[in-house]
């Protein structure tokens, strides 16, 4: 009977839960879904990470190419949800790609390995591909976590200059990691009926919400991005609430990533 | 052509013209300094059965850059403009219809997204579509020294440490849309929002004056 009510009147179904200050899947309004992280699963990539937040699954692979742009590409294939059709990337995938590019563009947290020898500068270009395997809402957060974890996991081969031919040579046997200075982590919220704020929305909640908001913070407490693509307006206090919740989330996720990287290192 | 001078919140000179195109139901051109955007609105019109929504109209936004084909950057700007317009239009008055908003960038000298939002709002007004509130776009840039500049030029945007665009609604002056680039502190964010709200007053006054002047001329 509840299933029938949910299909016929999805908004009323959600409202009846929100009145009791909880959500259909049993979470509190300000509770995130359990996040699990798995790194190094793709052996052919230089760095990879798989993130699961509830049902939402995002995988990120990084390939390093020696050449003269770091453009993250977010792919939402028909595999992850029935709302995406096959063909060229839709608006949501493109908007997500642009969002991730904006978050990391001015972050200057990657140390590009520069070699200067006889006025020759080389740098690595990292190609990041992010693919969604299961779409259950809140892909922007999961994409950022996957990208960050994959970058921490990336091992670049060492470059030496061959003295005789004066050209750079790649030594795939020796590898060194990247230095990451800043760790941006996002927290997404959505607003119901213009006033109720919920954290980490599922796909159903996203489709019924009147507005969505993503706040990306880094460990210094600075904001890297405040992305609110339209929707009903937001008051100053609600915005402040979101920012404090996002800062708390940043610390949790940073601990999770460090723990996973540490466990991989000790296992090797 | 209406022109309003810049003032102590230092917005560039802006101007606007409505009903300049004959084919669209509503059209406008908005100029901020050297940045200029033209908007055209078609609707409410027929919609493909695959796209229709049973209880409200569907809004499509297309942003055409000055040179080249629309790319990923234009898609994310389209998403921002579309969701802002959807929140302020009364879409449930036109179920199973489509509204199309096309924005053509004529010249980009900074603050492009806010110029697009302003042109969109004026075009929607010109088309006579029912709206619950008006909206305007304001761009703020934070320089490396920590100074806040409103309505930056392209050169100022390039040198800035952070760039933020807000859409402010006319009813309660709250933030409807926010798109930011670069890192900044919470205090700087709040300062920028306050500055944008002040700047929005000027823009809303300008909307009022230009519409008043236009209708007093024809009748």
Short mmCIF file of C-alpha atoms in Angstrom, two decimals:
data_model
loop_
_atom_site.label_atom_id
_atom_site.label_comp_id
_atom_site.label_asym_id
_atom_site.label_seq_id
_atom_site.Cartn_x
_atom_site.Cartn_y
_atom_site.Cartn_z
CA UNK A 1 0.00 0.00 0.00
CA UNK A 2 2.87 2.32 0.78
CA UNK A 3 4.41 1.49 -2.60
CA UNK A 4 1.19 2.55 -4.32
CA UNK A 5 1.09 5.83 -2.40
CA UNK A 6 4.73 6.48 -3.28
CA UNK A 7 4.11 6.05 -7.01
CA UNK A 8 0.90 8.08 -7.10
CA UNK A 9 1.92 10.99 -4.88
CA UNK A 10 5.72 11.02 -4.49
CA UNK A 11 5.84 14.55 -3.05
CA UNK A 12 3.21 13.84 -0.35
CA UNK A 13 4.98 10.58 0.48
CA UNK A 14 8.24 12.44 1.12
CA UNK A 15 6.47 15.27 2.97
CA UNK A 16 4.91 12.80 5.43
CA UNK A 17 8.41 11.63 6.36
CA UNK A 18 9.85 15.14 6.55
CA UNK A 19 7.11 16.09 9.05
CA UNK A 20 8.60 13.52 11.43
CA UNK A 21 12.10 14.90 10.69
CA UNK A 22 13.36 11.78 8.97
CA UNK A 23 13.63 10.37 5.45
CA UNK A 24 12.21 7.29 3.67
CA UNK A 25 15.50 5.40 3.94
CA UNK A 26 15.65 5.96 7.70
CA UNK A 27 18.28 8.69 7.75
CA UNK A 28 18.15 11.95 9.70
CA UNK A 29 17.87 15.18 7.73
CA UNK A 30 21.54 15.95 8.23
CA UNK A 31 22.98 12.45 7.89
CA UNK A 32 25.20 11.38 5.01
CA UNK A 33 25.02 7.88 3.53
CA UNK A 34 27.87 5.46 4.35
CA UNK A 35 30.80 6.18 2.08
CA UNK A 36 33.17 3.42 1.03
CA UNK A 37 36.35 3.93 -0.96
CA UNK A 38 38.46 1.49 -2.92
CA UNK A 39 41.67 2.57 -4.65
CA UNK A 40 44.00 1.09 -7.22
CA UNK A 41 41.36 -1.18 -8.74
CA UNK A 42 42.24 -0.39 -12.36
CA UNK A 43 45.70 -1.79 -13.06
CA UNK A 44 46.11 -0.23 -16.51
CA UNK A 45 45.58 3.30 -15.19
CA UNK A 46 48.24 5.27 -13.32
CA UNK A 47 45.77 5.98 -10.53
CA UNK A 48 42.20 4.95 -9.86
CA UNK A 49 39.51 5.07 -7.21
CA UNK A 50 36.01 3.67 -6.73
CA UNK A 51 33.59 5.48 -4.44
CA UNK A 52 30.23 4.20 -3.19
CA UNK A 53 27.84 6.54 -1.33
CA UNK A 54 24.78 4.43 -0.60
CA UNK A 55 23.87 3.17 -4.09
CA UNK A 56 25.67 5.88 -6.05
CA UNK A 57 28.85 4.40 -7.53
CA UNK A 58 31.49 6.48 -9.26
CA UNK A 59 34.80 5.28 -10.64
CA UNK A 60 37.69 7.55 -11.63
CA UNK A 61 40.78 6.65 -13.66
CA UNK A 62 43.86 8.79 -14.28
CA UNK A 63 46.28 8.40 -17.13
CA UNK A 64 49.49 10.43 -17.27
CA UNK A 65 50.79 11.45 -20.66
CA UNK A 66 54.01 13.31 -21.30
CA UNK A 67 52.89 16.19 -23.46
CA UNK A 68 52.10 19.87 -23.28
CA UNK A 69 45.62 20.24 -20.08
CA UNK A 70 44.14 18.56 -17.11
CA UNK A 71 40.52 18.17 -18.17
CA UNK A 72 38.34 15.91 -16.02
CA UNK A 73 35.67 14.22 -18.07
CA UNK A 74 32.52 13.08 -16.27
CA UNK A 75 30.55 10.37 -18.05
CA UNK A 76 26.97 9.44 -17.12
CA UNK A 77 26.33 6.39 -19.31
CA UNK A 78 22.91 4.73 -19.75
CA UNK A 79 24.35 1.97 -17.53
CA UNK A 80 23.87 3.97 -14.38
CA UNK A 81 20.26 5.08 -14.70
CA UNK A 82 17.27 4.85 -17.04
CA UNK A 83 17.07 8.63 -17.29
CA UNK A 84 20.20 8.81 -19.51
CA UNK A 85 19.97 7.84 -23.16
CA UNK A 86 22.90 6.64 -25.32
CA UNK A 87 24.58 9.29 -27.45
CA UNK A 88 26.59 12.45 -26.88
CA UNK A 89 26.95 13.58 -23.26
CA UNK A 90 23.85 15.28 -21.92
CA UNK A 91 23.60 18.56 -20.05
CA UNK A 92 24.02 17.03 -16.61
CA UNK A 93 27.26 15.23 -17.52
CA UNK A 94 28.69 18.35 -19.14
CA UNK A 95 27.67 20.59 -16.24
CA UNK A 96 29.29 18.12 -13.81
CA UNK A 97 32.53 18.08 -15.89
CA UNK A 98 32.66 21.87 -15.89
CA UNK A 99 32.00 21.99 -12.13
CA UNK A 100 34.87 19.59 -11.37
CA UNK A 101 37.18 21.52 -13.70
CA UNK A 102 36.31 24.77 -11.89
CA UNK A 103 36.91 23.23 -8.46
CA UNK A 104 40.42 22.04 -9.26
CA UNK A 105 41.46 24.79 -11.66
CA UNK A 106 42.34 27.43 -9.11
CA UNK A 107 43.18 25.00 -6.38
CA UNK A 108 46.83 24.74 -7.48
CA UNK A 109 47.37 21.61 -5.55
CA UNK A 110 49.19 19.46 -8.02
CA UNK A 111 52.91 19.58 -8.26
CA UNK A 112 53.69 19.13 -11.90
CA UNK A 113 57.05 17.47 -12.24
CA UNK A 114 59.18 19.92 -14.16
CA UNK A 115 62.52 19.10 -15.62
CA UNK A 116 64.72 21.81 -16.93
CA UNK A 117 67.76 20.83 -18.80
CA UNK A 118 69.16 22.94 -21.58
CA UNK A 119 66.09 25.22 -21.37
CA UNK A 120 63.75 22.28 -21.93
CA UNK A 121 60.62 22.20 -19.79
CA UNK A 122 58.47 19.13 -19.64
CA UNK A 123 55.40 18.41 -17.71
CA UNK A 124 52.93 15.61 -17.28
CA UNK A 125 49.37 16.05 -18.47
CA UNK A 126 46.89 14.03 -16.47
CA UNK A 127 43.76 12.81 -18.18
CA UNK A 128 41.02 12.09 -15.66
CA UNK A 129 37.97 10.08 -16.63
CA UNK A 130 35.12 9.79 -14.19
CA UNK A 131 32.33 7.35 -14.93
CA UNK A 132 29.15 6.79 -13.00
CA UNK A 133 28.21 3.14 -12.56
CA UNK A 134 25.06 3.61 -10.53
CA UNK A 135 23.13 6.87 -10.26
CA UNK A 136 21.37 7.35 -6.94
CA UNK A 137 21.74 11.09 -6.45
CA UNK A 138 24.61 13.26 -5.24
CA UNK A 139 27.10 12.48 -7.99
CA UNK A 140 29.05 15.74 -7.62
CA UNK A 141 30.28 14.83 -4.09
CA UNK A 142 31.17 11.30 -5.11
CA UNK A 143 33.03 12.55 -8.22
CA UNK A 144 35.18 14.92 -6.16
CA UNK A 145 36.04 12.18 -3.62
CA UNK A 146 36.86 9.72 -6.42
CA UNK A 147 39.06 12.25 -8.22
CA UNK A 148 40.92 13.19 -5.04
CA UNK A 149 41.50 9.55 -4.04
CA UNK A 150 42.62 8.60 -7.55
CA UNK A 151 45.09 11.50 -7.64
CA UNK A 152 46.54 10.48 -4.28
CA UNK A 153 46.84 6.96 -5.61
CA UNK A 154 48.53 8.02 -8.87
CA UNK A 155 52.11 6.89 -9.32
CA UNK A 156 53.99 8.63 -12.11
CA UNK A 157 56.97 6.97 -13.78
CA UNK A 158 60.26 8.73 -13.28
CA UNK A 159 61.86 10.78 -16.02
CA UNK A 160 65.62 10.93 -16.61
CA UNK A 161 67.48 12.81 -19.30
CA UNK A 162 69.56 10.58 -21.51
CA UNK A 163 72.94 12.39 -21.61
CA UNK A 164 73.88 11.17 -25.07
CA UNK A 165 70.75 11.97 -27.02
CA UNK A 166 69.63 14.85 -24.75
CA UNK A 167 66.04 13.59 -24.84
CA UNK A 168 63.88 12.72 -21.86
CA UNK A 169 63.38 9.06 -21.16
CA UNK A 170 60.60 7.49 -19.19
CA UNK A 171 61.55 4.81 -16.72
CA UNK A 172 58.33 2.88 -16.02
CA UNK A 173 59.91 0.74 -13.35
CA UNK A 174 60.52 3.49 -10.78
CA UNK A 175 57.41 5.39 -9.74
CA UNK A 176 56.74 8.33 -7.49
CA UNK A 177 53.52 9.74 -6.19
CA UNK A 178 52.00 13.18 -6.62
CA UNK A 179 52.16 15.87 -3.97
CA UNK A 180 48.67 17.07 -3.23
CA UNK A 181 48.58 20.36 -1.31
CA UNK A 182 44.85 20.90 -0.91
CA UNK A 183 42.03 18.43 -0.35
CA UNK A 184 38.71 19.81 -1.57
CA UNK A 185 35.66 17.81 -0.48
CA UNK A 186 32.09 18.58 -1.42
CA UNK A 187 28.80 18.31 0.46
CA UNK A 188 25.53 18.46 -1.44
CA UNK A 189 22.20 19.58 -0.05
CA UNK A 190 18.76 19.97 -1.44
CA UNK A 191 15.88 22.15 -0.36
CA UNK A 192 12.32 20.89 -0.14
CA UNK A 193 9.36 23.25 -0.40
CA UNK A 194 11.65 26.23 -0.05
CA UNK A 195 12.56 25.69 3.61
CA UNK A 196 13.50 22.14 4.66
CA UNK A 197 17.19 21.42 4.13
CA UNK A 198 18.35 17.83 3.64
CA UNK A 199 21.84 16.50 3.20
CA UNK A 200 23.11 13.99 0.59
CA UNK A 201 19.92 13.59 -1.48
CA UNK A 202 19.03 10.34 -3.25
CA UNK A 203 17.86 10.45 -6.89
CA UNK A 204 14.16 10.60 -5.86
CA UNK A 205 14.76 13.39 -3.39
CA UNK A 206 16.73 15.32 -6.03
CA UNK A 207 13.90 15.10 -8.54
CA UNK A 208 11.35 16.35 -5.99
CA UNK A 209 13.46 19.11 -4.51
CA UNK A 210 12.94 22.76 -5.32
CA UNK A 211 16.62 23.64 -5.20
CA UNK A 212 20.05 22.02 -4.95
CA UNK A 213 23.30 23.30 -3.47
CA UNK A 214 26.86 21.95 -3.36
CA UNK A 215 29.51 23.43 -1.06
CA UNK A 216 33.15 22.44 -1.59
CA UNK A 217 35.56 23.17 1.28
CA UNK A 218 39.21 22.40 1.82
CA UNK A 219 41.12 21.62 5.01
CA UNK A 220 41.98 25.27 5.72
CA UNK A 221 38.27 26.06 6.07
CA UNK A 222 38.24 28.01 2.83
CA UNK A 223 35.50 27.50 0.27
CA UNK A 224 36.57 26.20 -3.13
CA UNK A 225 33.16 26.39 -4.70
CA UNK A 226 29.56 27.29 -3.90
CA UNK A 227 27.46 25.81 -6.66
CA UNK A 228 23.76 26.50 -6.62
CA UNK A 229 22.36 26.20 -10.13
CA UNK A 230 19.16 28.19 -9.63
CA UNK A 231 16.02 27.08 -7.87
CA UNK A 232 14.25 28.75 -4.94
CA UNK A 233 16.21 31.35 -3.04
CA UNK A 234 18.21 30.60 0.09
CA UNK A 235 18.46 32.70 3.27
CA UNK A 236 21.75 33.64 4.92
CA UNK A 237 21.31 31.39 8.00
CA UNK A 238 20.57 28.27 5.93
CA UNK A 239 23.66 29.00 3.86
CA UNK A 240 25.77 29.27 7.01
CA UNK A 241 24.35 25.93 8.24
CA UNK A 242 25.32 24.29 4.96
CA UNK A 243 28.85 25.66 5.12
CA UNK A 244 29.43 24.38 8.67
CA UNK A 245 28.06 20.95 7.75
CA UNK A 246 30.35 20.91 4.70
CA UNK A 247 33.43 21.71 6.81
CA UNK A 248 32.60 18.83 9.18
CA UNK A 249 32.17 16.50 6.20
CA UNK A 250 35.54 17.59 4.79
CA UNK A 251 37.31 16.34 7.91
CA UNK A 252 35.47 12.98 7.84
CA UNK A 253 36.31 12.33 4.20
CA UNK A 254 39.93 13.40 4.56
CA UNK A 255 40.33 10.88 7.40
CA UNK A 256 38.70 8.18 5.27
CA UNK A 257 40.99 8.82 2.30
CA UNK A 258 44.11 8.91 4.47
CA UNK A 259 43.07 5.67 6.17
CA UNK A 260 42.53 3.89 2.86
CA UNK A 261 45.81 5.14 1.35
CA UNK A 262 47.63 4.09 4.52
CA UNK A 263 46.12 0.60 4.44
CA UNK A 264 47.13 0.17 0.79
CA UNK A 265 50.69 1.25 1.58
CA UNK A 266 51.03 -1.17 4.50
CA UNK A 267 49.54 -4.00 2.42
CA UNK A 268 52.18 -3.58 -0.32
CA UNK B 1 18.25 52.75 -25.75
CA UNK B 2 18.21 53.20 -22.00
CA UNK B 3 21.48 54.02 -20.30
CA UNK B 4 22.21 54.19 -16.58
CA UNK B 5 25.48 55.55 -15.23
CA UNK B 6 27.71 53.69 -12.78
CA UNK B 7 27.54 54.57 -9.06
CA UNK B 8 29.33 53.97 -5.78
CA UNK B 9 28.92 50.18 -5.91
CA UNK B 10 30.87 50.71 -9.15
CA UNK B 11 28.88 48.82 -11.76
CA UNK B 12 29.85 49.59 -15.32
CA UNK B 13 27.49 51.58 -17.48
CA UNK B 14 24.64 49.36 -18.52
CA UNK B 15 21.92 49.67 -21.09
CA UNK B 16 19.07 47.63 -22.47
CA UNK B 17 16.71 47.47 -25.41
CA UNK B 18 13.53 45.36 -25.67
CA UNK B 19 11.46 44.08 -28.60
CA UNK B 20 14.23 44.52 -31.10
CA UNK B 21 13.64 41.25 -32.98
CA UNK B 22 10.43 40.64 -34.93
CA UNK B 23 10.22 36.83 -34.87
CA UNK B 24 10.56 35.86 -31.19
CA UNK B 25 7.69 36.47 -28.77
CA UNK B 26 10.05 38.46 -26.59
CA UNK B 27 13.56 39.73 -27.11
CA UNK B 28 16.05 41.99 -25.44
CA UNK B 29 19.62 43.12 -25.61
CA UNK B 30 21.59 43.87 -22.44
CA UNK B 31 24.89 45.72 -22.39
CA UNK B 32 27.22 45.96 -19.35
CA UNK B 33 30.28 48.03 -20.19
CA UNK B 34 31.63 46.20 -23.24
CA UNK B 35 29.88 42.88 -22.53
CA UNK B 36 26.77 42.52 -24.65
CA UNK B 37 24.20 39.69 -24.86
CA UNK B 38 21.05 39.39 -26.95
CA UNK B 39 18.15 37.19 -25.83
CA UNK B 40 15.11 35.83 -27.62
CA UNK B 41 12.15 33.97 -26.08
CA UNK B 42 9.66 31.74 -27.88
CA UNK B 43 6.65 30.45 -26.04
CA UNK B 44 4.41 29.02 -24.81
CA UNK B 45 4.58 26.73 -27.84
CA UNK B 46 4.06 23.09 -28.77
CA UNK B 47 6.34 20.52 -27.26
CA UNK B 48 7.47 17.05 -28.37
CA UNK B 49 5.55 14.30 -26.57
CA UNK B 50 8.81 12.79 -25.32
CA UNK B 51 9.74 16.04 -23.58
CA UNK B 52 6.40 17.20 -22.26
CA UNK B 53 5.58 17.45 -18.56
CA UNK B 54 1.92 16.99 -17.63
CA UNK B 55 1.54 19.80 -15.11
CA UNK B 56 3.96 22.50 -16.20
CA UNK B 57 5.85 24.04 -19.10
CA UNK B 58 9.35 22.93 -19.99
CA UNK B 59 12.05 25.57 -20.42
CA UNK B 60 15.01 25.11 -22.76
CA UNK B 61 17.96 27.47 -22.72
CA UNK B 62 20.58 27.76 -25.44
CA UNK B 63 23.67 29.93 -25.07
CA UNK B 64 25.57 30.58 -28.28
CA UNK B 65 29.11 31.87 -27.83
CA UNK B 66 30.45 34.61 -30.07
CA UNK B 67 32.88 32.29 -31.85
CA UNK B 68 32.66 28.53 -32.36
CA UNK B 69 30.17 25.91 -31.26
CA UNK B 70 28.69 25.69 -27.77
CA UNK B 71 31.01 23.71 -25.50
CA UNK B 72 30.94 22.24 -22.00
CA UNK B 73 31.27 25.70 -20.42
CA UNK B 74 28.13 26.93 -22.20
CA UNK B 75 26.22 23.85 -21.04
CA UNK B 76 26.93 24.53 -17.40
CA UNK B 77 25.96 28.20 -17.86
CA UNK B 78 22.74 27.03 -19.54
CA UNK B 79 21.94 24.88 -16.52
CA UNK B 80 22.38 27.85 -14.18
CA UNK B 81 20.22 30.19 -16.29
CA UNK B 82 17.55 27.57 -16.84
CA UNK B 83 17.09 26.66 -13.20
CA UNK B 84 16.98 30.33 -12.19
CA UNK B 85 14.31 31.09 -14.79
CA UNK B 86 12.31 27.99 -13.84
CA UNK B 87 12.24 29.11 -10.22
CA UNK B 88 10.88 32.54 -11.06
CA UNK B 89 8.47 31.70 -13.93
CA UNK B 90 4.99 30.41 -13.12
CA UNK B 91 5.39 27.31 -15.26
CA UNK B 92 2.30 25.54 -13.96
CA UNK B 93 0.13 28.06 -15.83
CA UNK B 94 1.18 26.49 -19.15
CA UNK B 95 1.14 22.69 -18.84
CA UNK B 96 2.38 20.59 -21.74
CA UNK B 97 4.03 23.55 -23.44
CA UNK B 98 7.55 24.59 -24.14
CA UNK B 99 9.41 27.84 -23.63
CA UNK B 100 12.66 28.38 -25.46
CA UNK B 101 15.21 31.00 -24.41
CA UNK B 102 18.12 31.67 -26.72
CA UNK B 103 21.04 33.84 -25.66
CA UNK B 104 23.59 35.06 -28.16
CA UNK B 105 26.87 36.47 -26.85
CA UNK B 106 27.72 39.53 -28.93
CA UNK B 107 30.82 40.55 -27.00
CA UNK B 108 32.45 39.15 -23.87
CA UNK B 109 34.39 41.55 -21.67
CA UNK B 110 33.82 39.93 -18.27
CA UNK B 111 30.69 39.26 -16.15
CA UNK B 112 29.20 37.20 -18.97
CA UNK B 113 26.90 34.97 -16.90
CA UNK B 114 25.32 37.91 -15.07
CA UNK B 115 24.79 39.76 -18.36
CA UNK B 116 23.06 36.62 -19.72
CA UNK B 117 20.80 36.49 -16.66
CA UNK B 118 19.84 40.16 -17.01
CA UNK B 119 19.14 39.79 -20.72
CA UNK B 120 17.08 36.66 -20.01
CA UNK B 121 14.95 38.43 -17.40
CA UNK B 122 14.25 41.38 -19.68
CA UNK B 123 13.35 39.07 -22.58
CA UNK B 124 10.97 37.04 -20.40
CA UNK B 125 9.32 40.30 -19.30
CA UNK B 126 9.06 41.44 -22.90
CA UNK B 127 7.39 38.16 -23.88
CA UNK B 128 4.77 38.75 -21.22
CA UNK B 129 5.36 35.43 -19.43
CA UNK B 130 3.95 35.32 -15.90
CA UNK B 131 6.70 35.46 -13.29
CA UNK B 132 6.58 35.32 -9.49
CA UNK B 133 9.60 37.57 -9.16
CA UNK B 134 12.29 39.20 -11.27
CA UNK B 135 15.94 38.26 -11.00
CA UNK B 136 19.20 39.89 -11.86
CA UNK B 137 22.78 38.70 -12.13
CA UNK B 138 25.77 40.25 -10.36
CA UNK B 139 29.39 39.15 -10.68
CA UNK B 140 32.02 39.80 -7.98
CA UNK B 141 35.74 39.24 -8.27
CA UNK B 142 38.17 39.05 -5.32
CA UNK B 143 41.62 40.33 -6.22
CA UNK B 144 44.86 38.88 -4.87
CA UNK B 145 44.92 41.67 -2.22
CA UNK B 146 41.44 40.80 -0.95
CA UNK B 147 39.58 43.70 -2.57
CA UNK B 148 36.07 43.03 -3.89
CA UNK B 149 35.28 44.31 -7.38
CA UNK B 150 31.72 44.17 -8.73
CA UNK B 151 31.05 43.70 -12.44
CA UNK B 152 34.70 42.99 -13.37
CA UNK B 153 36.08 43.30 -16.89
CA UNK B 154 37.75 40.32 -18.57
CA UNK B 155 41.21 41.57 -17.57
CA UNK B 156 40.16 41.97 -13.92
CA UNK B 157 38.59 38.49 -13.95
CA UNK B 158 41.81 36.92 -15.18
CA UNK B 159 43.90 38.46 -12.42
CA UNK B 160 41.39 37.73 -9.66
CA UNK B 161 41.86 35.07 -7.02
CA UNK B 162 38.16 34.14 -6.99
CA UNK B 163 35.17 34.89 -9.18
CA UNK B 164 31.53 34.61 -8.11
CA UNK B 165 28.26 35.15 -9.93
CA UNK B 166 25.00 35.43 -8.00
CA UNK B 167 21.40 35.69 -9.17
CA UNK B 168 19.35 37.78 -6.73
CA UNK B 169 15.56 37.74 -6.69
CA UNK B 170 13.53 40.93 -6.53
CA UNK B 171 11.02 39.82 -3.88
CA UNK B 172 13.27 39.17 -0.88
CA UNK B 173 16.75 39.96 -2.25
CA UNK B 174 17.97 36.42 -1.53
CA UNK B 175 20.46 34.38 -3.48
CA UNK B 176 18.75 32.23 -6.13
CA UNK B 177 21.78 31.01 -8.00
CA UNK B 178 25.46 30.92 -7.19
CA UNK B 179 28.37 29.85 -9.36
CA UNK B 180 31.90 30.32 -8.06
CA UNK B 181 35.44 29.67 -9.16
CA UNK B 182 38.58 29.90 -7.03
CA UNK B 183 38.97 29.66 -3.28
CA UNK B 184 37.76 32.19 -0.72
CA UNK B 185 36.84 32.33 2.97
CA UNK B 186 33.34 32.29 4.43
CA UNK B 187 33.66 35.93 5.50
CA UNK B 188 34.57 37.00 1.96
CA UNK B 189 31.57 35.06 0.65
CA UNK B 190 29.22 36.91 2.97
CA UNK B 191 30.73 40.26 2.05
CA UNK B 192 30.28 39.49 -1.65
CA UNK B 193 26.66 38.47 -1.12
CA UNK B 194 25.98 41.74 0.72
CA UNK B 195 27.67 43.74 -2.05
CA UNK B 196 25.70 41.86 -4.72
CA UNK B 197 22.43 42.54 -2.91
CA UNK B 198 23.24 46.26 -2.88
CA UNK B 199 24.14 46.19 -6.57
CA UNK B 200 20.93 44.33 -7.39
CA UNK B 201 18.90 47.28 -6.07
CA UNK B 202 20.37 49.45 -8.80
CA UNK B 203 19.66 46.88 -11.47
CA UNK B 204 16.05 46.38 -10.37
CA UNK B 205 15.53 50.15 -10.34
CA UNK B 206 16.91 50.21 -13.87
CA UNK B 207 14.47 47.47 -14.98
CA UNK B 208 11.61 49.52 -13.56
CA UNK B 209 12.71 52.75 -15.18
CA UNK B 210 13.27 51.23 -18.61
CA UNK B 211 9.90 49.45 -18.66
CA UNK B 212 8.12 52.58 -17.40
CA UNK B 213 9.77 54.69 -20.09
CA UNK B 214 8.93 52.20 -22.81
CA UNK B 215 5.26 51.96 -21.96
CA UNK B 216 4.82 55.70 -21.46
CA UNK B 217 6.18 56.27 -24.99
CA UNK B 218 3.77 53.95 -26.83
CA UNK B 219 0.59 54.96 -25.04
#
